Amino acid sequence: MHDPPQSNQNDCELFLSYSRKDILAAQDLHRSFTHKGGLKVWIDLEGIEPTRDWMEEIRRAILTKHIFIYLKSRHSEASEMCQFELSRAREFGMRIIVIDLCLEDSSLFDKWDVLRLPYRLEPEELTSRIALIVANESKHLI
């Protein structure tokens, strides 16, 4: 378990994990979180190859963020990279928020302390819920 970086309320950052096959949903959420919610989000939109340096960069990015958002879909559940990111987030003791892109049930998260939100919510509703969580988490970072 790691201690999240010390921060003030405006510095709480999110790590957004998603499968490349779900990039449109990830882009929509990223845009909503950053433009409408004013949130700081780390996301890989470039599609960098998973080299050794890239794996270290991902690990470092996860380690320095406060909240891990996992876009759950059949694609992300089958993605080795998404599972790597998710396992690092758990290893580092991050706050994990799961946004379900599909309505399939998964018992994987039943045992974890995670917040699950349905993607079918309007982007503004998802953004406001995430912003509220960030505000609450930020109180613990000061």
mmCIF file with all atom_site columns, C-alpha atoms in Angstrom:
data_model
loop_
_atom_site.group_PDB
_atom_site.id
_atom_site.type_symbol
_atom_site.label_atom_id
_atom_site.label_alt_id
_atom_site.label_comp_id
_atom_site.label_asym_id
_atom_site.label_entity_id
_atom_site.label_seq_id
_atom_site.pdbx_PDB_ins_code
_atom_site.Cartn_x
_atom_site.Cartn_y
_atom_site.Cartn_z
_atom_site.occupancy
_atom_site.B_iso_or_equiv
_atom_site.pdbx_formal_charge
_atom_site.auth_seq_id
_atom_site.auth_comp_id
_atom_site.auth_asym_id
_atom_site.auth_atom_id
_atom_site.pdbx_PDB_model_num
ATOM 1   C CA . MET A 1 1   ? 0.000   0.000   0.000   1.00 0.00 ? 1   MET A CA 1
ATOM 2   C CA . HIS A 1 2   ? 1.298   3.465   -0.758  1.00 0.00 ? 2   HIS A CA 1
ATOM 3   C CA . ASP A 1 3   ? 0.475   6.867   0.647   1.00 0.00 ? 3   ASP A CA 1
ATOM 4   C CA . PRO A 1 4   ? -1.025  9.108   -2.036  1.00 0.00 ? 4   PRO A CA 1
ATOM 5   C CA . PRO A 1 5   ? 1.040   12.188  -2.824  1.00 0.00 ? 5   PRO A CA 1
ATOM 6   C CA . GLN A 1 6   ? 0.447   15.182  -0.555  1.00 0.00 ? 6   GLN A CA 1
ATOM 7   C CA . SER A 1 7   ? -1.701  17.717  -2.287  1.00 0.00 ? 7   SER A CA 1
ATOM 8   C CA . ASN A 1 8   ? -4.208  20.477  -1.942  1.00 0.00 ? 8   ASN A CA 1
ATOM 9   C CA . GLN A 1 9   ? -7.806  20.297  -3.136  1.00 0.00 ? 9   GLN A CA 1
ATOM 10  C CA . ASN A 1 10  ? -7.004  21.579  -6.637  1.00 0.00 ? 10  ASN A CA 1
ATOM 11  C CA . ASP A 1 11  ? -4.285  18.982  -7.194  1.00 0.00 ? 11  ASP A CA 1
ATOM 12  C CA . CYS A 1 12  ? -6.278  15.756  -6.839  1.00 0.00 ? 12  CYS A CA 1
ATOM 13  C CA . GLU A 1 13  ? -5.615  13.807  -10.036 1.00 0.00 ? 13  GLU A CA 1
ATOM 14  C CA . LEU A 1 14  ? -7.349  10.917  -11.726 1.00 0.00 ? 14  LEU A CA 1
ATOM 15  C CA . PHE A 1 15  ? -5.882  8.034   -13.715 1.00 0.00 ? 15  PHE A CA 1
ATOM 16  C CA . LEU A 1 16  ? -8.266  6.853   -16.450 1.00 0.00 ? 16  LEU A CA 1
ATOM 17  C CA . SER A 1 17  ? -7.810  3.213   -17.506 1.00 0.00 ? 17  SER A CA 1
ATOM 18  C CA . TYR A 1 18  ? -9.587  1.905   -20.598 1.00 0.00 ? 18  TYR A CA 1
ATOM 19  C CA . SER A 1 19  ? -9.281  -0.515  -23.489 1.00 0.00 ? 19  SER A CA 1
ATOM 20  C CA . ARG A 1 20  ? -8.302  0.925   -26.884 1.00 0.00 ? 20  ARG A CA 1
ATOM 21  C CA . LYS A 1 21  ? -11.543 -0.573  -28.185 1.00 0.00 ? 21  LYS A CA 1
ATOM 22  C CA . ASP A 1 22  ? -13.416 1.785   -25.838 1.00 0.00 ? 22  ASP A CA 1
ATOM 23  C CA . ILE A 1 23  ? -11.483 4.915   -26.826 1.00 0.00 ? 23  ILE A CA 1
ATOM 24  C CA . LEU A 1 24  ? -14.597 6.893   -27.843 1.00 0.00 ? 24  LEU A CA 1
ATOM 25  C CA . ALA A 1 25  ? -16.122 6.490   -24.373 1.00 0.00 ? 25  ALA A CA 1
ATOM 26  C CA . ALA A 1 26  ? -12.757 7.325   -22.771 1.00 0.00 ? 26  ALA A CA 1
ATOM 27  C CA . GLN A 1 27  ? -12.413 10.476  -24.898 1.00 0.00 ? 27  GLN A CA 1
ATOM 28  C CA . ASP A 1 28  ? -15.971 11.575  -24.041 1.00 0.00 ? 28  ASP A CA 1
ATOM 29  C CA . LEU A 1 29  ? -15.381 11.096  -20.324 1.00 0.00 ? 29  LEU A CA 1
ATOM 30  C CA . HIS A 1 30  ? -11.963 12.755  -20.448 1.00 0.00 ? 30  HIS A CA 1
ATOM 31  C CA . ARG A 1 31  ? -13.446 15.766  -22.226 1.00 0.00 ? 31  ARG A CA 1
ATOM 32  C CA . SER A 1 32  ? -16.317 15.986  -19.749 1.00 0.00 ? 32  SER A CA 1
ATOM 33  C CA . PHE A 1 33  ? -14.080 15.542  -16.688 1.00 0.00 ? 33  PHE A CA 1
ATOM 34  C CA . THR A 1 34  ? -11.544 18.143  -17.798 1.00 0.00 ? 34  THR A CA 1
ATOM 35  C CA . HIS A 1 35  ? -13.693 20.750  -19.545 1.00 0.00 ? 35  HIS A CA 1
ATOM 36  C CA . LYS A 1 36  ? -16.937 20.564  -17.580 1.00 0.00 ? 36  LYS A CA 1
ATOM 37  C CA . GLY A 1 37  ? -15.625 19.289  -14.270 1.00 0.00 ? 37  GLY A CA 1
ATOM 38  C CA . GLY A 1 38  ? -12.250 21.054  -14.203 1.00 0.00 ? 38  GLY A CA 1
ATOM 39  C CA . LEU A 1 39  ? -10.607 17.798  -13.106 1.00 0.00 ? 39  LEU A CA 1
ATOM 40  C CA . LYS A 1 40  ? -7.015  16.749  -13.758 1.00 0.00 ? 40  LYS A CA 1
ATOM 41  C CA . VAL A 1 41  ? -6.950  13.455  -15.625 1.00 0.00 ? 41  VAL A CA 1
ATOM 42  C CA . TRP A 1 42  ? -4.014  11.319  -16.766 1.00 0.00 ? 42  TRP A CA 1
ATOM 43  C CA . ILE A 1 43  ? -4.985  9.347   -19.850 1.00 0.00 ? 43  ILE A CA 1
ATOM 44  C CA . ASP A 1 44  ? -3.020  7.725   -22.645 1.00 0.00 ? 44  ASP A CA 1
ATOM 45  C CA . LEU A 1 45  ? -4.683  8.836   -25.862 1.00 0.00 ? 45  LEU A CA 1
ATOM 46  C CA . GLU A 1 46  ? -1.614  8.210   -27.993 1.00 0.00 ? 46  GLU A CA 1
ATOM 47  C CA . GLY A 1 47  ? -1.582  4.419   -28.054 1.00 0.00 ? 47  GLY A CA 1
ATOM 48  C CA . ILE A 1 48  ? 2.064   4.016   -27.096 1.00 0.00 ? 48  ILE A CA 1
ATOM 49  C CA . GLU A 1 49  ? 3.428   0.484   -27.432 1.00 0.00 ? 49  GLU A CA 1
ATOM 50  C CA . PRO A 1 50  ? 3.778   -1.357  -24.106 1.00 0.00 ? 50  PRO A CA 1
ATOM 51  C CA . THR A 1 51  ? 7.581   -1.343  -23.879 1.00 0.00 ? 51  THR A CA 1
ATOM 52  C CA . ARG A 1 52  ? 9.565   -1.652  -20.662 1.00 0.00 ? 52  ARG A CA 1
ATOM 53  C CA . ASP A 1 53  ? 9.865   2.176   -20.423 1.00 0.00 ? 53  ASP A CA 1
ATOM 54  C CA . TRP A 1 54  ? 6.156   2.566   -21.077 1.00 0.00 ? 54  TRP A CA 1
ATOM 55  C CA . MET A 1 55  ? 5.298   0.060   -18.338 1.00 0.00 ? 55  MET A CA 1
ATOM 56  C CA . GLU A 1 56  ? 7.435   2.082   -15.909 1.00 0.00 ? 56  GLU A CA 1
ATOM 57  C CA . GLU A 1 57  ? 5.744   5.311   -17.012 1.00 0.00 ? 57  GLU A CA 1
ATOM 58  C CA . ILE A 1 58  ? 2.314   3.736   -16.413 1.00 0.00 ? 58  ILE A CA 1
ATOM 59  C CA . ARG A 1 59  ? 3.404   2.477   -12.992 1.00 0.00 ? 59  ARG A CA 1
ATOM 60  C CA . ARG A 1 60  ? 4.754   5.909   -12.077 1.00 0.00 ? 60  ARG A CA 1
ATOM 61  C CA . ALA A 1 61  ? 1.605   7.645   -13.345 1.00 0.00 ? 61  ALA A CA 1
ATOM 62  C CA . ILE A 1 62  ? -0.606  5.357   -11.252 1.00 0.00 ? 62  ILE A CA 1
ATOM 63  C CA . LEU A 1 63  ? 1.614   5.814   -8.213  1.00 0.00 ? 63  LEU A CA 1
ATOM 64  C CA . THR A 1 64  ? 1.349   9.606   -8.359  1.00 0.00 ? 64  THR A CA 1
ATOM 65  C CA . LYS A 1 65  ? -2.413  9.871   -8.911  1.00 0.00 ? 65  LYS A CA 1
ATOM 66  C CA . HIS A 1 66  ? -5.068  9.865   -6.204  1.00 0.00 ? 66  HIS A CA 1
ATOM 67  C CA . ILE A 1 67  ? -8.071  8.168   -7.817  1.00 0.00 ? 67  ILE A CA 1
ATOM 68  C CA . PHE A 1 68  ? -8.083  5.334   -10.365 1.00 0.00 ? 68  PHE A CA 1
ATOM 69  C CA . ILE A 1 69  ? -11.010 5.220   -12.801 1.00 0.00 ? 69  ILE A CA 1
ATOM 70  C CA . TYR A 1 70  ? -11.495 1.905   -14.575 1.00 0.00 ? 70  TYR A CA 1
ATOM 71  C CA . LEU A 1 71  ? -13.768 1.837   -17.630 1.00 0.00 ? 71  LEU A CA 1
ATOM 72  C CA . LYS A 1 72  ? -15.175 -1.665  -17.326 1.00 0.00 ? 72  LYS A CA 1
ATOM 73  C CA . SER A 1 73  ? -16.139 -3.496  -20.482 1.00 0.00 ? 73  SER A CA 1
ATOM 74  C CA . ARG A 1 74  ? -15.578 -6.923  -21.937 1.00 0.00 ? 74  ARG A CA 1
ATOM 75  C CA . HIS A 1 75  ? -12.657 -5.343  -23.786 1.00 0.00 ? 75  HIS A CA 1
ATOM 76  C CA . SER A 1 76  ? -10.970 -3.927  -20.672 1.00 0.00 ? 76  SER A CA 1
ATOM 77  C CA . GLU A 1 77  ? -11.523 -7.162  -18.771 1.00 0.00 ? 77  GLU A CA 1
ATOM 78  C CA . ALA A 1 78  ? -9.724  -9.017  -21.593 1.00 0.00 ? 78  ALA A CA 1
ATOM 79  C CA . SER A 1 79  ? -6.932  -6.426  -21.896 1.00 0.00 ? 79  SER A CA 1
ATOM 80  C CA . GLU A 1 80  ? -3.614  -7.358  -20.279 1.00 0.00 ? 80  GLU A CA 1
ATOM 81  C CA . MET A 1 81  ? -2.682  -3.673  -20.036 1.00 0.00 ? 81  MET A CA 1
ATOM 82  C CA . CYS A 1 82  ? -5.931  -2.722  -18.279 1.00 0.00 ? 82  CYS A CA 1
ATOM 83  C CA . GLN A 1 83  ? -5.508  -5.612  -15.866 1.00 0.00 ? 83  GLN A CA 1
ATOM 84  C CA . PHE A 1 84  ? -1.889  -4.552  -15.230 1.00 0.00 ? 84  PHE A CA 1
ATOM 85  C CA . GLU A 1 85  ? -3.042  -1.006  -14.464 1.00 0.00 ? 85  GLU A CA 1
ATOM 86  C CA . LEU A 1 86  ? -5.855  -2.224  -12.234 1.00 0.00 ? 86  LEU A CA 1
ATOM 87  C CA . SER A 1 87  ? -3.560  -4.535  -10.289 1.00 0.00 ? 87  SER A CA 1
ATOM 88  C CA . ARG A 1 88  ? -1.082  -1.670  -9.743  1.00 0.00 ? 88  ARG A CA 1
ATOM 89  C CA . ALA A 1 89  ? -3.888  0.565   -8.477  1.00 0.00 ? 89  ALA A CA 1
ATOM 90  C CA . ARG A 1 90  ? -4.925  -2.116  -5.991  1.00 0.00 ? 90  ARG A CA 1
ATOM 91  C CA . GLU A 1 91  ? -1.314  -2.738  -5.002  1.00 0.00 ? 91  GLU A CA 1
ATOM 92  C CA . PHE A 1 92  ? -0.825  0.992   -4.319  1.00 0.00 ? 92  PHE A CA 1
ATOM 93  C CA . GLY A 1 93  ? -4.079  1.177   -2.321  1.00 0.00 ? 93  GLY A CA 1
ATOM 94  C CA . MET A 1 94  ? -5.713  3.744   -4.590  1.00 0.00 ? 94  MET A CA 1
ATOM 95  C CA . ARG A 1 95  ? -9.359  4.746   -4.458  1.00 0.00 ? 95  ARG A CA 1
ATOM 96  C CA . ILE A 1 96  ? -10.902 2.848   -7.397  1.00 0.00 ? 96  ILE A CA 1
ATOM 97  C CA . ILE A 1 97  ? -14.001 3.962   -9.279  1.00 0.00 ? 97  ILE A CA 1
ATOM 98  C CA . VAL A 1 98  ? -15.434 1.553   -11.834 1.00 0.00 ? 98  VAL A CA 1
ATOM 99  C CA . ILE A 1 99  ? -17.534 2.996   -14.636 1.00 0.00 ? 99  ILE A CA 1
ATOM 100 C CA . ASP A 1 100 ? -19.475 0.186   -16.279 1.00 0.00 ? 100 ASP A CA 1
ATOM 101 C CA . LEU A 1 101 ? -19.613 0.632   -20.049 1.00 0.00 ? 101 LEU A CA 1
ATOM 102 C CA . CYS A 1 102 ? -21.934 -2.350  -20.315 1.00 0.00 ? 102 CYS A CA 1
ATOM 103 C CA . LEU A 1 103 ? -24.650 -3.804  -18.145 1.00 0.00 ? 103 LEU A CA 1
ATOM 104 C CA . GLU A 1 104 ? -22.900 -7.130  -17.670 1.00 0.00 ? 104 GLU A CA 1
ATOM 105 C CA . ASP A 1 105 ? -22.448 -8.162  -14.069 1.00 0.00 ? 105 ASP A CA 1
ATOM 106 C CA . SER A 1 106 ? -18.988 -8.910  -12.771 1.00 0.00 ? 106 SER A CA 1
ATOM 107 C CA . SER A 1 107 ? -18.350 -10.440 -9.399  1.00 0.00 ? 107 SER A CA 1
ATOM 108 C CA . LEU A 1 108 ? -14.691 -9.365  -9.695  1.00 0.00 ? 108 LEU A CA 1
ATOM 109 C CA . PHE A 1 109 ? -15.400 -6.072  -7.939  1.00 0.00 ? 109 PHE A CA 1
ATOM 110 C CA . ASP A 1 110 ? -17.792 -7.421  -5.299  1.00 0.00 ? 110 ASP A CA 1
ATOM 111 C CA . LYS A 1 111 ? -14.857 -8.194  -2.990  1.00 0.00 ? 111 LYS A CA 1
ATOM 112 C CA . TRP A 1 112 ? -13.181 -4.815  -3.464  1.00 0.00 ? 112 TRP A CA 1
ATOM 113 C CA . ASP A 1 113 ? -13.910 -1.448  -1.916  1.00 0.00 ? 113 ASP A CA 1
ATOM 114 C CA . VAL A 1 114 ? -14.850 0.282   -5.159  1.00 0.00 ? 114 VAL A CA 1
ATOM 115 C CA . LEU A 1 115 ? -17.547 2.628   -6.330  1.00 0.00 ? 115 LEU A CA 1
ATOM 116 C CA . ARG A 1 116 ? -19.386 1.423   -9.421  1.00 0.00 ? 116 ARG A CA 1
ATOM 117 C CA . LEU A 1 117 ? -21.136 3.918   -11.687 1.00 0.00 ? 117 LEU A CA 1
ATOM 118 C CA . PRO A 1 118 ? -23.119 3.075   -14.826 1.00 0.00 ? 118 PRO A CA 1
ATOM 119 C CA . TYR A 1 119 ? -21.907 4.681   -18.043 1.00 0.00 ? 119 TYR A CA 1
ATOM 120 C CA . ARG A 1 120 ? -25.534 5.137   -19.095 1.00 0.00 ? 120 ARG A CA 1
ATOM 121 C CA . LEU A 1 121 ? -25.643 8.228   -16.840 1.00 0.00 ? 121 LEU A CA 1
ATOM 122 C CA . GLU A 1 122 ? -25.363 11.489  -18.733 1.00 0.00 ? 122 GLU A CA 1
ATOM 123 C CA . PRO A 1 123 ? -21.727 12.701  -18.979 1.00 0.00 ? 123 PRO A CA 1
ATOM 124 C CA . GLU A 1 124 ? -22.607 15.720  -16.826 1.00 0.00 ? 124 GLU A CA 1
ATOM 125 C CA . GLU A 1 125 ? -24.015 13.448  -14.096 1.00 0.00 ? 125 GLU A CA 1
ATOM 126 C CA . LEU A 1 126 ? -20.925 11.222  -14.164 1.00 0.00 ? 126 LEU A CA 1
ATOM 127 C CA . THR A 1 127 ? -18.700 14.299  -14.076 1.00 0.00 ? 127 THR A CA 1
ATOM 128 C CA . SER A 1 128 ? -20.546 15.836  -11.133 1.00 0.00 ? 128 SER A CA 1
ATOM 129 C CA . ARG A 1 129 ? -20.369 12.564  -9.193  1.00 0.00 ? 129 ARG A CA 1
ATOM 130 C CA . ILE A 1 130 ? -16.648 12.185  -9.900  1.00 0.00 ? 130 ILE A CA 1
ATOM 131 C CA . ALA A 1 131 ? -16.046 15.859  -8.982  1.00 0.00 ? 131 ALA A CA 1
ATOM 132 C CA . LEU A 1 132 ? -17.830 15.292  -5.651  1.00 0.00 ? 132 LEU A CA 1
ATOM 133 C CA . ILE A 1 133 ? -15.669 12.235  -4.960  1.00 0.00 ? 133 ILE A CA 1
ATOM 134 C CA . VAL A 1 134 ? -12.533 14.215  -5.861  1.00 0.00 ? 134 VAL A CA 1
ATOM 135 C CA . ALA A 1 135 ? -13.588 17.010  -3.498  1.00 0.00 ? 135 ALA A CA 1
ATOM 136 C CA . ASN A 1 136 ? -14.150 14.503  -0.680  1.00 0.00 ? 136 ASN A CA 1
ATOM 137 C CA . GLU A 1 137 ? -10.856 12.705  -1.385  1.00 0.00 ? 137 GLU A CA 1
ATOM 138 C CA . SER A 1 138 ? -9.014  16.031  -1.506  1.00 0.00 ? 138 SER A CA 1
ATOM 139 C CA . LYS A 1 139 ? -10.076 16.788  2.069   1.00 0.00 ? 139 LYS A CA 1
ATOM 140 C CA . HIS A 1 140 ? -8.060  13.756  3.153   1.00 0.00 ? 140 HIS A CA 1
ATOM 141 C CA . LEU A 1 141 ? -5.003  14.815  1.166   1.00 0.00 ? 141 LEU A CA 1
ATOM 142 C CA . ILE A 1 142 ? -4.471  18.150  2.883   1.00 0.00 ? 142 ILE A CA 1
#
